[in-house]
Backbone as JSON, one array per atom type, in Angstrom:
{
  "sequence": "MKLHLKEESSWTGTMYDLIIGSDAVVFAGFETYRDRFPAKFSLREGSLERLEAALKLLELESWKASYRPEDVGSVVDDGGSWTLDFEFRDRRVLSNGVNAYPSFRYPAETSLHEERWHLLKEAVFSTIGFSVPFGWNAKRQ",
  "N": [[10.02, 11.49, -3.99], [9.42, 8.11, -3.24], [7.58, 5.05, -2.97], [6.83, 2.02, -1.73], [4.94, -0.73, -1.59], [4.09, -3.71, -0.93], [2.12, -7.09, -0.68], [1.3, -9.79, 1.07], [0.14, -13.34, 0.57], [-0.75, -16.16, 2.65], [-1.59, -18.25, 1.39], [-1.62, -17.71, -1.28], [0.47, -16.68, -1.96], [2.57, -13.45, -3.06], [0.59, -10.83, -3.36], [0.3, -8.69, -4.9], [2.84, -6.22, -5.55], [4.33, -2.78, -5.62], [5.4, -0.38, -6.6], [6.17, 3.11, -6.47], [7.93, 5.68, -7.97], [9.42, 9.11, -8.56], [8.26, 9.71, -10.74], [7.33, 7.78, -12.14], [5.27, 4.47, -12.27], [5.53, 1.23, -11.11], [4.11, -1.88, -11.4], [3.0, -5.19, -10.44], [0.73, -7.64, -10.45], [-0.99, -10.11, -8.86], [-3.07, -13.0, -8.9], [-5.94, -11.63, -7.7], [-5.28, -9.47, -8.07], [-4.13, -9.36, -10.6], [-3.48, -7.78, -13.84], [-4.82, -5.67, -12.88], [-3.47, -2.83, -13.54], [-1.25, -1.44, -15.82], [1.88, -2.81, -16.5], [4.03, -0.94, -16.04], [3.89, 2.61, -15.95], [3.4, 6.26, -16.42], [3.3, 8.86, -14.01], [0.42, 11.21, -14.05], [-0.06, 14.74, -13.81], [-0.43, 16.07, -10.84], [-0.76, 13.86, -9.2], [1.16, 13.09, -7.61], [0.61, 15.03, -5.71], [-1.68, 14.2, -4.61], [-1.41, 11.77, -3.96], [0.62, 12.64, -1.54], [-0.96, 13.77, 0.2], [-2.93, 11.79, 1.08], [-1.56, 10.34, 2.24], [-0.37, 11.59, 4.48], [-2.54, 12.12, 5.76], [-3.15, 10.0, 6.87], [-1.44, 9.37, 8.69], [1.17, 8.31, 8.31], [3.99, 8.54, 9.29], [3.6, 7.74, 11.89], [3.15, 5.34, 12.14], [4.21, 2.26, 13.33], [7.27, 0.24, 13.31], [7.1, -2.37, 13.06], [4.14, -4.44, 13.33], [2.62, -6.79, 14.83], [0.49, -10.24, 15.73], [0.59, -10.8, 18.06], [1.33, -8.33, 19.65], [-1.15, -7.64, 20.37], [-1.83, -9.93, 22.11], [-2.76, -12.12, 21.05], [-2.7, -14.71, 18.66], [-1.99, -15.78, 15.22], [-2.49, -18.44, 12.8], [-2.41, -18.1, 10.07], [-2.71, -15.88, 7.25], [-1.66, -13.01, 6.12], [0.88, -11.14, 5.01], [2.69, -7.98, 4.95], [4.44, -4.56, 3.69], [5.35, -1.65, 3.75], [7.52, 1.01, 2.67], [8.67, 3.91, 2.36], [9.58, 7.08, 1.11], [10.18, 10.78, 1.79], [10.99, 13.74, 0.72], [12.81, 14.33, 3.25], [12.28, 12.27, 5.09], [11.19, 8.91, 5.93], [9.91, 6.43, 6.2], [9.8, 2.75, 6.9], [7.5, 0.22, 7.49], [5.97, -2.95, 8.6], [4.1, -6.01, 8.93], [2.37, -8.89, 10.27], [-0.34, -10.51, 9.98], [-1.44, -8.69, 11.48], [-1.82, -5.03, 11.63], [-2.14, -1.31, 11.71], [-4.08, 0.54, 13.71], [-7.31, 2.15, 13.33], [-7.91, 4.05, 15.62], [-5.44, 4.97, 16.93], [-2.33, 4.83, 14.78], [0.36, 4.09, 15.94], [-0.62, 2.02, 17.01], [-1.58, -1.74, 17.63], [-3.99, -3.52, 15.38], [-5.85, -6.62, 14.11], [-7.23, -6.42, 12.59], [-7.53, -4.98, 9.35], [-8.48, -2.39, 8.88], [-6.56, 0.74, 9.05], [-4.57, 0.05, 6.93], [-5.76, -0.69, 4.96], [-7.06, 1.4, 4.22], [-5.22, 2.84, 3.15], [-3.96, 1.41, 0.91], [-6.32, 2.06, -0.8], [-6.14, 4.57, -0.98], [-3.92, 4.81, -2.46], [-4.24, 3.16, -4.87], [-6.17, 4.56, -5.47], [-5.24, 6.62, -6.36], [-2.99, 6.15, -8.35], [-4.82, 4.72, -10.33], [-5.98, 7.11, -11.0], [-4.27, 7.71, -12.93], [-3.69, 6.29, -14.3], [-3.05, 5.15, -18.12], [-5.46, 6.73, -20.69], [-7.42, 4.93, -22.25], [-6.45, 2.57, -21.63], [-6.9, -1.01, -21.06], [-6.33, -4.24, -20.11], [-7.03, -6.41, -21.46], [-6.35, -5.88, -23.76], [-3.84, -5.73, -23.94]],
  "CA": [[9.42, 10.25, -3.72], [9.47, 6.66, -3.34], [6.73, 4.48, -2.25], [7.19, 0.59, -2.23], [4.25, -1.77, -1.33], [3.88, -5.45, -0.75], [1.22, -7.67, 0.17], [1.51, -11.54, 0.32], [-1.17, -14.02, 1.45], [0.01, -17.31, 3.33], [-2.61, -19.32, 0.64], [-1.15, -17.32, -2.83], [1.94, -15.97, -2.08], [2.76, -12.13, -3.51], [-0.9, -10.59, -4.05], [0.55, -7.52, -5.24], [4.08, -5.83, -5.47], [3.83, -1.91, -6.38], [6.58, 0.75, -6.4], [5.62, 4.43, -7.3], [8.68, 6.7, -7.96], [8.51, 10.23, -8.96], [7.48, 10.04, -11.95], [6.61, 6.37, -12.87], [4.64, 3.43, -11.75], [5.59, 0.09, -11.92], [3.05, -2.71, -10.94], [3.3, -6.53, -10.68], [-0.2, -8.5, -9.63], [-1.22, -11.46, -9.11], [-4.33, -13.42, -8.4], [-7.1, -10.86, -7.91], [-5.02, -8.02, -8.76], [-3.63, -9.08, -11.76], [-4.58, -7.05, -14.82], [-5.67, -4.16, -12.75], [-2.8, -1.54, -13.75], [-0.6, -1.6, -16.53], [3.07, -2.91, -15.92], [5.01, 0.19, -15.97], [3.3, 3.63, -16.9], [3.62, 7.75, -16.18], [1.96, 9.52, -13.18], [0.02, 12.39, -14.58], [0.25, 16.0, -13.07], [-0.78, 16.08, -9.97], [-1.09, 12.17, -8.79], [2.1, 12.85, -6.57], [-0.04, 15.54, -4.41], [-2.84, 13.71, -4.01], [-0.68, 10.74, -3.05], [0.72, 13.4, -0.43], [-2.05, 14.44, 1.12], [-3.35, 10.8, 1.26], [-0.51, 9.69, 3.07], [-0.27, 12.76, 5.71], [-4.26, 11.87, 6.08], [-3.01, 8.55, 7.23], [-0.34, 9.86, 9.94], [2.39, 7.25, 8.38], [4.76, 8.71, 9.81], [3.41, 7.57, 13.33], [3.27, 4.05, 12.01], [5.52, 0.92, 13.87], [7.81, -0.33, 12.29], [5.83, -3.71, 12.88], [2.59, -5.16, 13.61], [2.1, -8.66, 15.0], [-0.62, -10.24, 16.34], [1.47, -10.73, 19.6], [1.26, -7.04, 20.46], [-2.5, -7.5, 20.93], [-2.28, -10.82, 22.98], [-3.31, -12.95, 20.06], [-1.67, -15.58, 17.93], [-2.9, -16.06, 14.1], [-1.6, -19.12, 12.27], [-2.48, -18.08, 8.6], [-3.12, -14.82, 6.9], [-0.84, -12.45, 5.42], [1.9, -10.11, 5.47], [2.47, -6.69, 3.95], [5.41, -3.96, 3.86], [5.34, -0.01, 3.35], [8.75, 1.53, 2.29], [8.11, 4.95, 2.26], [10.86, 7.87, 0.95], [9.69, 11.56, 0.72], [11.87, 14.71, 1.1], [14.21, 13.85, 4.08], [11.4, 11.55, 5.67], [11.8, 7.69, 5.36], [8.75, 5.22, 6.99], [9.64, 1.39, 6.54], [6.78, -0.68, 8.42], [5.38, -4.07, 7.82], [2.75, -6.6, 9.63], [2.28, -10.18, 9.78], [-1.51, -10.94, 10.45], [-1.66, -7.34, 11.78], [-2.02, -3.7, 10.81], [-1.89, 0.05, 12.54], [-5.19, 0.46, 14.29], [-8.27, 3.45, 12.94], [-7.42, 4.83, 16.67], [-4.26, 5.68, 16.66], [-1.49, 4.4, 13.76], [0.78, 3.03, 16.69], [-2.07, 0.81, 17.86], [-2.17, -2.59, 16.61], [-5.11, -3.96, 15.19], [-5.97, -7.51, 13.96], [-8.23, -5.95, 11.01], [-7.1, -3.87, 8.29], [-8.45, -0.48, 8.93], [-5.51, 1.94, 7.85], [-3.9, -0.17, 5.64], [-7.13, -0.76, 3.46], [-7.31, 2.93, 3.59], [-3.97, 3.03, 2.55], [-4.22, 0.69, -0.41], [-7.38, 2.37, -1.4], [-6.15, 5.85, -1.28], [-2.42, 4.27, -3.96], [-4.78, 2.57, -6.16], [-7.09, 5.35, -6.21], [-4.12, 7.94, -7.18], [-2.4, 5.64, -9.29], [-5.7, 4.73, -11.42], [-6.38, 8.32, -11.85], [-3.04, 8.45, -13.74], [-3.6, 4.56, -15.56], [-3.29, 5.99, -19.36], [-6.76, 6.54, -21.14], [-7.89, 3.78, -23.13], [-5.82, 1.18, -21.48], [-7.17, -2.36, -21.18], [-5.76, -5.29, -20.01], [-7.53, -7.64, -22.5], [-5.78, -5.67, -25.0], [-2.49, -5.83, -23.77]],
  "C": [[9.34, 9.13, -4.06], [8.18, 6.06, -2.61], [6.43, 3.17, -2.7], [5.75, -0.32, -1.26], [3.85, -2.76, -1.44], [2.81, -5.93, -0.09], [1.14, -9.29, -0.6], [0.36, -12.3, 1.42], [-0.47, -15.32, 1.76], [-0.81, -18.37, 1.86], [-1.73, -19.19, -0.88], [-0.17, -17.15, -2.73], [1.58, -14.48, -2.43], [0.96, -11.84, -3.97], [-0.19, -9.22, -5.16], [2.12, -6.76, -4.94], [4.36, -4.39, -6.32], [4.92, -0.68, -5.78], [6.12, 1.7, -7.22], [7.05, 5.24, -7.07], [8.04, 8.2, -7.95], [8.11, 10.6, -9.76], [6.52, 9.04, -13.14], [5.86, 5.3, -11.84], [4.81, 2.11, -12.03], [5.29, -1.35, -10.73], [3.15, -4.11, -11.44], [1.93, -7.12, -9.63], [-0.48, -9.67, -10.09], [-2.52, -11.99, -8.07], [-5.53, -12.5, -8.57], [-6.64, -9.74, -8.41], [-4.24, -7.91, -9.95], [-4.69, -8.21, -13.03], [-5.1, -5.62, -14.03], [-5.03, -2.88, -13.27], [-2.1, -2.54, -14.97], [1.02, -1.94, -16.04], [3.62, -2.0, -15.25], [4.18, 1.59, -16.45], [3.67, 5.34, -15.71], [2.72, 8.13, -15.3], [1.89, 11.12, -13.68], [0.09, 13.87, -13.33], [-0.63, 15.88, -12.39], [-1.43, 15.1, -8.78], [-0.07, 12.55, -7.69], [1.46, 13.78, -5.15], [-0.94, 15.06, -3.98], [-2.24, 12.39, -2.94], [-0.33, 11.31, -1.71], [-0.05, 13.42, 0.92], [-2.63, 13.2, 1.84], [-2.6, 10.46, 2.87], [-0.33, 10.42, 4.37], [-1.43, 12.35, 6.31], [-4.15, 10.47, 7.3], [-1.93, 8.55, 8.48], [0.65, 8.63, 9.47], [3.54, 7.38, 8.85], [4.81, 8.49, 11.84], [3.02, 6.09, 13.07], [4.36, 3.25, 12.74], [5.87, 0.9, 12.98], [7.58, -2.16, 12.06], [4.92, -3.63, 13.44], [2.77, -6.27, 13.44], [1.03, -8.91, 15.69], [-0.21, -10.43, 18.05], [0.97, -9.96, 20.86], [-0.09, -7.04, 20.94], [-3.01, -8.74, 22.07], [-2.41, -12.0, 22.28], [-2.14, -14.06, 19.06], [-2.84, -16.08, 16.21], [-2.17, -16.54, 13.33], [-1.28, -18.96, 10.6], [-2.31, -16.8, 8.44], [-2.29, -14.33, 5.8], [0.41, -11.49, 6.01], [2.05, -8.63, 4.58], [3.81, -5.78, 4.37], [5.2, -2.67, 3.37], [7.17, 0.39, 3.14], [8.54, 2.94, 1.75], [9.0, 6.27, 2.09], [9.92, 9.66, 0.65], [10.15, 12.74, 1.71], [12.92, 14.24, 2.33], [13.23, 12.82, 5.32], [11.35, 10.18, 5.21], [10.74, 6.58, 6.68], [9.19, 3.91, 6.38], [8.98, 0.97, 8.01], [6.35, -1.93, 7.73], [4.96, -4.56, 9.15], [2.8, -7.78, 9.28], [1.05, -10.63, 10.35], [-2.02, -9.24, 11.02], [-1.48, -6.1, 11.15], [-2.16, -2.38, 12.2], [-3.93, -0.1, 12.33], [-5.93, 1.58, 13.53], [-7.58, 3.97, 14.22], [-6.43, 5.5, 16.55], [-2.99, 4.26, 15.78], [-0.37, 2.97, 14.86], [-0.06, 1.94, 17.13], [-1.89, -0.28, 16.86], [-3.44, -3.13, 16.53], [-5.33, -5.74, 14.45], [-7.03, -7.37, 12.44], [-7.5, -4.95, 10.37], [-7.23, -2.65, 7.93], [-7.43, 0.03, 8.36], [-4.98, 1.43, 7.29], [-4.65, -0.59, 4.57], [-7.21, 0.73, 3.23], [-6.34, 3.41, 3.0], [-3.68, 2.48, 1.15], [-5.45, 1.48, -1.14], [-7.03, 3.92, -1.65], [-4.62, 5.68, -2.46], [-3.26, 3.99, -4.66], [-5.55, 3.65, -6.52], [-6.25, 6.6, -6.84], [-3.5, 7.4, -8.25], [-3.3, 5.04, -10.74], [-6.16, 5.78, -11.97], [-5.08, 8.5, -13.15], [-2.71, 7.05, -14.82], [-3.97, 5.58, -17.25], [-4.77, 5.5, -20.48], [-6.76, 5.65, -22.07], [-7.49, 2.4, -22.86], [-6.94, -0.2, -20.75], [-6.78, -3.62, -20.77], [-5.74, -6.79, -21.13], [-6.97, -6.85, -23.45], [-4.38, -5.79, -24.71], [-1.47, -6.89, -23.84]]
}
């Protein structure tokens, strides 16, 4: 399994860049994401199964390759962008958005609200938070 998430803001640049491999997590966080997780750590047993269940719930295989405000007749001049690259077994999902996201109603439908993207971030961060080494503290690193 491989999962790569990256989110950028037009105001601050990269917010975080996260890669989850089959046994490790590599995280770089900036701005509000700084020091949220160690730069690199191993996943605990059960983490990949938790993540797989969450990604299935969010129907990643139905996500479009690209989400844009123009899909819903809108124009957004600032905001942010995101990318998702997910590989699991024989499946691969590549998706991205610029000021647009998959909707709650149906993942192949574009929304100007973060909807499913927020759920994806929460599921991923919750899963890797479960694996953060006991006693890790950003101030002590």
